[in-house]
Amino acid sequence: MTHTEQNLSLKSEALIAKENQYGAHNYHPLPVVLERGEGVHVWDVDGKQYYDFLSAYSAVNQGHCHPKIVGAMIKQAQTLTLTSRAFHNDQLGPFEEYVTKYFGFDKVLPMNTGAEAVETAVKLCRKWAYEVKGIPENQAQIIVCENNFHGRTTTIVSFSNDENARKSFGPFTAGFIKIPYDDVDALEAVLKSTTTTIAGFLVEPIQGEAGVYVPSEGYLAKAKALCAAHNVLFIADEVQTGIARTGRLLATCGNCDCKKGCENTPEVKPDILILGKAISGGVYPVSAVLANDAIMNVIQPGQHGSTFGGNPIAAAVAIAALEVVKDENLAQNAAYLGEVLRNGLNEIAARNPIITLVRGKGLLNAIVVNCDEESDLAWNICMKFSEYGLLAKPTHGNKIRFAPPLVITETQIHECLAIIERALNDFR
Ligand code: PMP
């Protein structure tokens, strides 16, 4: 089957045609039209059930339409939705107290989307650099990694090396230095050669969009130590890896109380922590930047904000979503079932050479398909998964990410492995 041949119902076809006609073509979705979700499942407009193996890019960690989170949203939506930050609201303070204690930071700056939170972190880091570290005005630089994905704003694509994301969007924002990912020597070399102007190091603990690249053991701890030694802020973008996805509350495992399963990996506390996606369980756009007072206090009224950031619905939803993560032991579930999933995928790979590599942590995983990045094969495999009742999407051509909601059970993981193997066998 190619990109264009698919057996779609008339209803699906008509809805896809509407999107194509009236919507900007800024995405290339799989041809599936969903209308309902519950837990690990979603249903299309024809009533077909699927396992969701993407979880809205790890936003729906708590499962679709979690009743506790949806309940919190409905209750708050019927009471007070938006005040702007021109006035206080009775939900924001309790959320700020809850989220800062939950992750072990002095303060939080709430925003809405992941990209906005990354922008916030960049601004915060620069301001700290000028006003606390004493870097001369307009000279601050932030180190970033090759193949990063931090969002889609003009500043963020300025430090991407994805040509498709950048082409014809210049001129770009200056002040970023790119180094290879998972390379402490490269980090140290830049820190040593440019000591007076480096403000921060922005890093994904696992590069999700790039194809679930897990860095070598100890990379983050070494990078954090280097940053600390050079008075440079270690900024962790945990928009995708955070909130239990990788088997721990945070992939950097900051100062949280979820110590189980962390024994063999050093804790790395970021100076600035960026969260989004699953902080709301995918129910509402909520993002957050956390830092201690010495950093966060550089932001004064009028210097940053958003009409919707910290609104009462967001605050109520985020508390409920974070409670679910603890109440349902989602970090532990992700750690355990991640092992089960990777073991199963490795067994499939041993039987079918179409998988060349299995990698990941917790329930953030990917398989690398035996083809080049330009090939249609991974897309066609995802079409087959969809036919057999599992939704996943290729990332960077020949990698397929497997990131189900963290409420999945062991029995369901085995069912999914069976679907995956059956589909892959069709491509032998
Ligand atoms: N940072 C990372 C690591 C991400 O994976 C993403 C989204 N995939 C973003 C930032 C951007 O988040 P959003 O799409 O909510 O702007």
PDB file of N, CA and C in Angstrom, residues 236-286:
ATOM      1  N   ALA A 236      16.349  21.555  31.480  1.00  0.00           N
ATOM      2  CA  ALA A 236      15.842  20.275  30.964  1.00  0.00           C
ATOM      3  C   ALA A 236      14.473  20.481  30.334  1.00  0.00           C
ATOM      4  N   ASP A 237      14.379  20.158  29.049  1.00  0.00           N
ATOM      5  CA  ASP A 237      13.071  20.172  28.379  1.00  0.00           C
ATOM      6  C   ASP A 237      12.468  18.788  28.565  1.00  0.00           C
ATOM      7  N   GLU A 238      11.570  18.697  29.565  1.00  0.00           N
ATOM      8  CA  GLU A 238      10.911  17.415  29.853  1.00  0.00           C
ATOM      9  C   GLU A 238       9.449  17.445  29.387  1.00  0.00           C
ATOM     10  N   VAL A 239       9.202  18.236  28.334  1.00  0.00           N
ATOM     11  CA  VAL A 239       7.832  18.322  27.801  1.00  0.00           C
ATOM     12  C   VAL A 239       7.350  16.931  27.379  1.00  0.00           C
ATOM     13  N   GLN A 240       8.244  16.168  26.771  1.00  0.00           N
ATOM     14  CA  GLN A 240       7.856  14.825  26.311  1.00  0.00           C
ATOM     15  C   GLN A 240       8.263  13.720  27.291  1.00  0.00           C
ATOM     16  N   THR A 241       9.402  13.901  27.944  1.00  0.00           N
ATOM     17  CA  THR A 241       9.916  12.829  28.808  1.00  0.00           C
ATOM     18  C   THR A 241       9.359  12.878  30.226  1.00  0.00           C
ATOM     19  N   GLY A 242       8.779  14.027  30.594  1.00  0.00           N
ATOM     20  CA  GLY A 242       8.359  14.218  31.983  1.00  0.00           C
ATOM     21  C   GLY A 242       7.065  13.513  32.340  1.00  0.00           C
ATOM     22  N   ILE A 243       6.675  13.642  33.592  1.00  0.00           N
ATOM     23  CA  ILE A 243       5.396  13.144  34.110  1.00  0.00           C
ATOM     24  C   ILE A 243       5.269  11.627  33.897  1.00  0.00           C
ATOM     25  N   ALA A 244       6.280  10.906  34.346  1.00  0.00           N
ATOM     26  CA  ALA A 244       6.262   9.444  34.463  1.00  0.00           C
ATOM     27  C   ALA A 244       6.493   8.680  33.154  1.00  0.00           C
ATOM     28  N   ARG A 245       6.589   9.379  32.048  1.00  0.00           N
ATOM     29  CA  ARG A 245       6.688   8.710  30.737  1.00  0.00           C
ATOM     30  C   ARG A 245       7.853   7.721  30.666  1.00  0.00           C
ATOM     31  N   THR A 246       9.004   8.118  31.191  1.00  0.00           N
ATOM     32  CA  THR A 246      10.187   7.258  31.025  1.00  0.00           C
ATOM     33  C   THR A 246      10.414   6.323  32.213  1.00  0.00           C
ATOM     34  N   GLY A 247       9.368   6.160  33.038  1.00  0.00           N
ATOM     35  CA  GLY A 247       9.485   5.219  34.150  1.00  0.00           C
ATOM     36  C   GLY A 247       9.861   5.894  35.460  1.00  0.00           C
ATOM     37  N   ARG A 248      10.035   7.202  35.396  1.00  0.00           N
ATOM     38  CA  ARG A 248      10.256   7.983  36.604  1.00  0.00           C
ATOM     39  C   ARG A 248       9.445   9.260  36.443  1.00  0.00           C
ATOM     40  N   LEU A 249       9.206   9.928  37.555  1.00  0.00           N
ATOM     41  CA  LEU A 249       8.404  11.146  37.446  1.00  0.00           C
ATOM     42  C   LEU A 249       9.018  12.090  36.423  1.00  0.00           C
ATOM     43  N   LEU A 250      10.353  12.228  36.497  1.00  0.00           N
ATOM     44  CA  LEU A 250      11.080  13.009  35.494  1.00  0.00           C
ATOM     45  C   LEU A 250      12.213  12.148  34.965  1.00  0.00           C
ATOM     46  N   ALA A 251      12.555  12.323  33.696  1.00  0.00           N
ATOM     47  CA  ALA A 251      13.701  11.578  33.171  1.00  0.00           C
ATOM     48  C   ALA A 251      14.988  12.059  33.828  1.00  0.00           C
ATOM     49  N   THR A 252      15.013  13.331  34.250  1.00  0.00           N
ATOM     50  CA  THR A 252      16.177  13.811  34.986  1.00  0.00           C
ATOM     51  C   THR A 252      16.056  13.449  36.458  1.00  0.00           C
ATOM     52  N   CYS A 253      14.863  13.035  36.863  1.00  0.00           N
ATOM     53  CA  CYS A 253      14.603  12.671  38.246  1.00  0.00           C
ATOM     54  C   CYS A 253      15.117  13.712  39.213  1.00  0.00           C
ATOM     55  N   GLY A 254      14.438  14.828  39.239  1.00  0.00           N
ATOM     56  CA  GLY A 254      14.805  15.910  40.136  1.00  0.00           C
ATOM     57  C   GLY A 254      14.457  15.563  41.566  1.00  0.00           C
ATOM     58  N   ASN A 255      14.149  16.556  42.309  1.00  0.00           N
ATOM     59  CA  ASN A 255      13.945  16.391  43.735  1.00  0.00           C
ATOM     60  C   ASN A 255      12.512  15.941  44.022  1.00  0.00           C
ATOM     61  N   CYS A 256      12.124  14.819  43.424  1.00  0.00           N
ATOM     62  CA  CYS A 256      10.751  14.383  43.612  1.00  0.00           C
ATOM     63  C   CYS A 256      10.728  13.254  44.641  1.00  0.00           C
ATOM     64  N   ASP A 257       9.553  12.823  45.024  1.00  0.00           N
ATOM     65  CA  ASP A 257       9.504  11.747  46.011  1.00  0.00           C
ATOM     66  C   ASP A 257       9.295  10.382  45.362  1.00  0.00           C
ATOM     67  N   CYS A 258       9.510  10.320  44.035  1.00  0.00           N
ATOM     68  CA  CYS A 258       9.334   9.060  43.333  1.00  0.00           C
ATOM     69  C   CYS A 258      10.700   8.400  43.176  1.00  0.00           C
ATOM     70  N   LYS A 259      11.259   7.902  44.255  1.00  0.00           N
ATOM     71  CA  LYS A 259      12.631   7.390  44.208  1.00  0.00           C
ATOM     72  C   LYS A 259      12.683   5.943  43.700  1.00  0.00           C
ATOM     73  N   LYS A 260      11.543   5.302  43.650  1.00  0.00           N
ATOM     74  CA  LYS A 260      11.561   3.888  43.265  1.00  0.00           C
ATOM     75  C   LYS A 260      12.095   3.714  41.853  1.00  0.00           C
ATOM     76  N   GLY A 261      12.948   2.784  41.677  1.00  0.00           N
ATOM     77  CA  GLY A 261      13.437   2.512  40.328  1.00  0.00           C
ATOM     78  C   GLY A 261      14.578   3.416  39.920  1.00  0.00           C
ATOM     79  N   CYS A 262      14.988   4.347  40.787  1.00  0.00           N
ATOM     80  CA  CYS A 262      16.029   5.299  40.398  1.00  0.00           C
ATOM     81  C   CYS A 262      17.396   4.885  40.914  1.00  0.00           C
ATOM     82  N   GLU A 263      17.456   3.782  41.618  1.00  0.00           N
ATOM     83  CA  GLU A 263      18.670   3.445  42.364  1.00  0.00           C
ATOM     84  C   GLU A 263      19.928   3.436  41.511  1.00  0.00           C
ATOM     85  N   ASN A 264      19.801   2.996  40.267  1.00  0.00           N
ATOM     86  CA  ASN A 264      21.005   2.830  39.456  1.00  0.00           C
ATOM     87  C   ASN A 264      21.338   4.049  38.603  1.00  0.00           C
ATOM     88  N   THR A 265      20.505   5.056  38.653  1.00  0.00           N
ATOM     89  CA  THR A 265      20.749   6.208  37.802  1.00  0.00           C
ATOM     90  C   THR A 265      20.879   7.442  38.681  1.00  0.00           C
ATOM     91  N   PRO A 266      21.925   8.220  38.488  1.00  0.00           N
ATOM     92  CA  PRO A 266      22.064   9.389  39.356  1.00  0.00           C
ATOM     93  C   PRO A 266      20.947  10.395  39.113  1.00  0.00           C
ATOM     94  N   GLU A 267      20.537  11.046  40.166  1.00  0.00           N
ATOM     95  CA  GLU A 267      19.544  12.110  40.016  1.00  0.00           C
ATOM     96  C   GLU A 267      20.227  13.343  39.465  1.00  0.00           C
ATOM     97  N   VAL A 268      19.525  14.060  38.628  1.00  0.00           N
ATOM     98  CA  VAL A 268      20.052  15.286  38.059  1.00  0.00           C
ATOM     99  C   VAL A 268      18.987  16.342  38.244  1.00  0.00           C
ATOM    100  N   LYS A 269      19.249  17.307  39.062  1.00  0.00           N
ATOM    101  CA  LYS A 269      18.229  18.330  39.244  1.00  0.00           C
ATOM    102  C   LYS A 269      18.499  19.501  38.308  1.00  0.00           C
ATOM    103  N   PRO A 270      17.578  19.757  37.378  1.00  0.00           N
ATOM    104  CA  PRO A 270      17.800  20.886  36.473  1.00  0.00           C
ATOM    105  C   PRO A 270      17.699  22.214  37.235  1.00  0.00           C
ATOM    106  N   ASP A 271      18.364  23.244  36.695  1.00  0.00           N
ATOM    107  CA  ASP A 271      18.172  24.589  37.249  1.00  0.00           C
ATOM    108  C   ASP A 271      16.842  25.149  36.759  1.00  0.00           C
ATOM    109  N   ILE A 272      16.500  24.804  35.524  1.00  0.00           N
ATOM    110  CA  ILE A 272      15.196  25.188  34.971  1.00  0.00           C
ATOM    111  C   ILE A 272      14.567  23.924  34.385  1.00  0.00           C
ATOM    112  N   LEU A 273      13.358  23.635  34.813  1.00  0.00           N
ATOM    113  CA  LEU A 273      12.640  22.443  34.329  1.00  0.00           C
ATOM    114  C   LEU A 273      11.445  22.897  33.490  1.00  0.00           C
ATOM    115  N   ILE A 274      11.342  22.331  32.289  1.00  0.00           N
ATOM    116  CA  ILE A 274      10.255  22.694  31.375  1.00  0.00           C
ATOM    117  C   ILE A 274       9.297  21.515  31.259  1.00  0.00           C
ATOM    118  N   LEU A 275       8.023  21.753  31.555  1.00  0.00           N
ATOM    119  CA  LEU A 275       7.008  20.697  31.468  1.00  0.00           C
ATOM    120  C   LEU A 275       5.848  21.150  30.587  1.00  0.00           C
ATOM    121  N   GLY A 276       5.166  20.184  29.981  1.00  0.00           N
ATOM    122  CA  GLY A 276       3.971  20.501  29.186  1.00  0.00           C
ATOM    123  C   GLY A 276       3.149  19.245  29.059  1.00  0.00           C
ATOM    124  N   LYS A 277       2.493  19.105  27.920  1.00  0.00           N
ATOM    125  CA  LYS A 277       1.784  17.877  27.569  1.00  0.00           C
ATOM    126  C   LYS A 277       1.057  17.204  28.742  1.00  0.00           C
ATOM    127  N   ALA A 278       1.671  16.168  29.342  1.00  0.00           N
ATOM    128  CA  ALA A 278       0.965  15.324  30.316  1.00  0.00           C
ATOM    129  C   ALA A 278       0.735  15.996  31.662  1.00  0.00           C
ATOM    130  N   ILE A 279       1.216  17.212  31.828  1.00  0.00           N
ATOM    131  CA  ILE A 279       0.923  17.909  33.087  1.00  0.00           C
ATOM    132  C   ILE A 279      -0.587  18.147  33.194  1.00  0.00           C
ATOM    133  N   SER A 280      -1.288  18.049  32.073  1.00  0.00           N
ATOM    134  CA  SER A 280      -2.757  18.154  32.092  1.00  0.00           C
ATOM    135  C   SER A 280      -3.419  16.843  31.689  1.00  0.00           C
ATOM    136  N   GLY A 281      -2.636  15.788  31.489  1.00  0.00           N
ATOM    137  CA  GLY A 281      -3.200  14.530  31.000  1.00  0.00           C
ATOM    138  C   GLY A 281      -3.807  14.666  29.604  1.00  0.00           C
ATOM    139  N   GLY A 282      -3.378  15.675  28.873  1.00  0.00           N
ATOM    140  CA  GLY A 282      -3.891  15.846  27.514  1.00  0.00           C
ATOM    141  C   GLY A 282      -5.303  16.388  27.470  1.00  0.00           C
ATOM    142  N   VAL A 283      -5.747  16.907  28.599  1.00  0.00           N
ATOM    143  CA  VAL A 283      -7.142  17.373  28.669  1.00  0.00           C
ATOM    144  C   VAL A 283      -7.244  18.855  28.304  1.00  0.00           C
ATOM    145  N   TYR A 284      -6.176  19.577  28.470  1.00  0.00           N
ATOM    146  CA  TYR A 284      -6.205  21.035  28.338  1.00  0.00           C
ATOM    147  C   TYR A 284      -4.765  21.495  28.133  1.00  0.00           C
ATOM    148  N   PRO A 285      -4.531  22.559  27.342  1.00  0.00           N
ATOM    149  CA  PRO A 285      -3.125  22.966  27.163  1.00  0.00           C
ATOM    150  C   PRO A 285      -2.568  23.625  28.426  1.00  0.00           C
ATOM    151  N   VAL A 286      -1.630  22.957  29.065  1.00  0.00           N
ATOM    152  CA  VAL A 286      -0.972  23.505  30.252  1.00  0.00           C
ATOM    153  C   VAL A 286       0.524  23.223  30.113  1.00  0.00           C
TER     154      VAL A 286
END
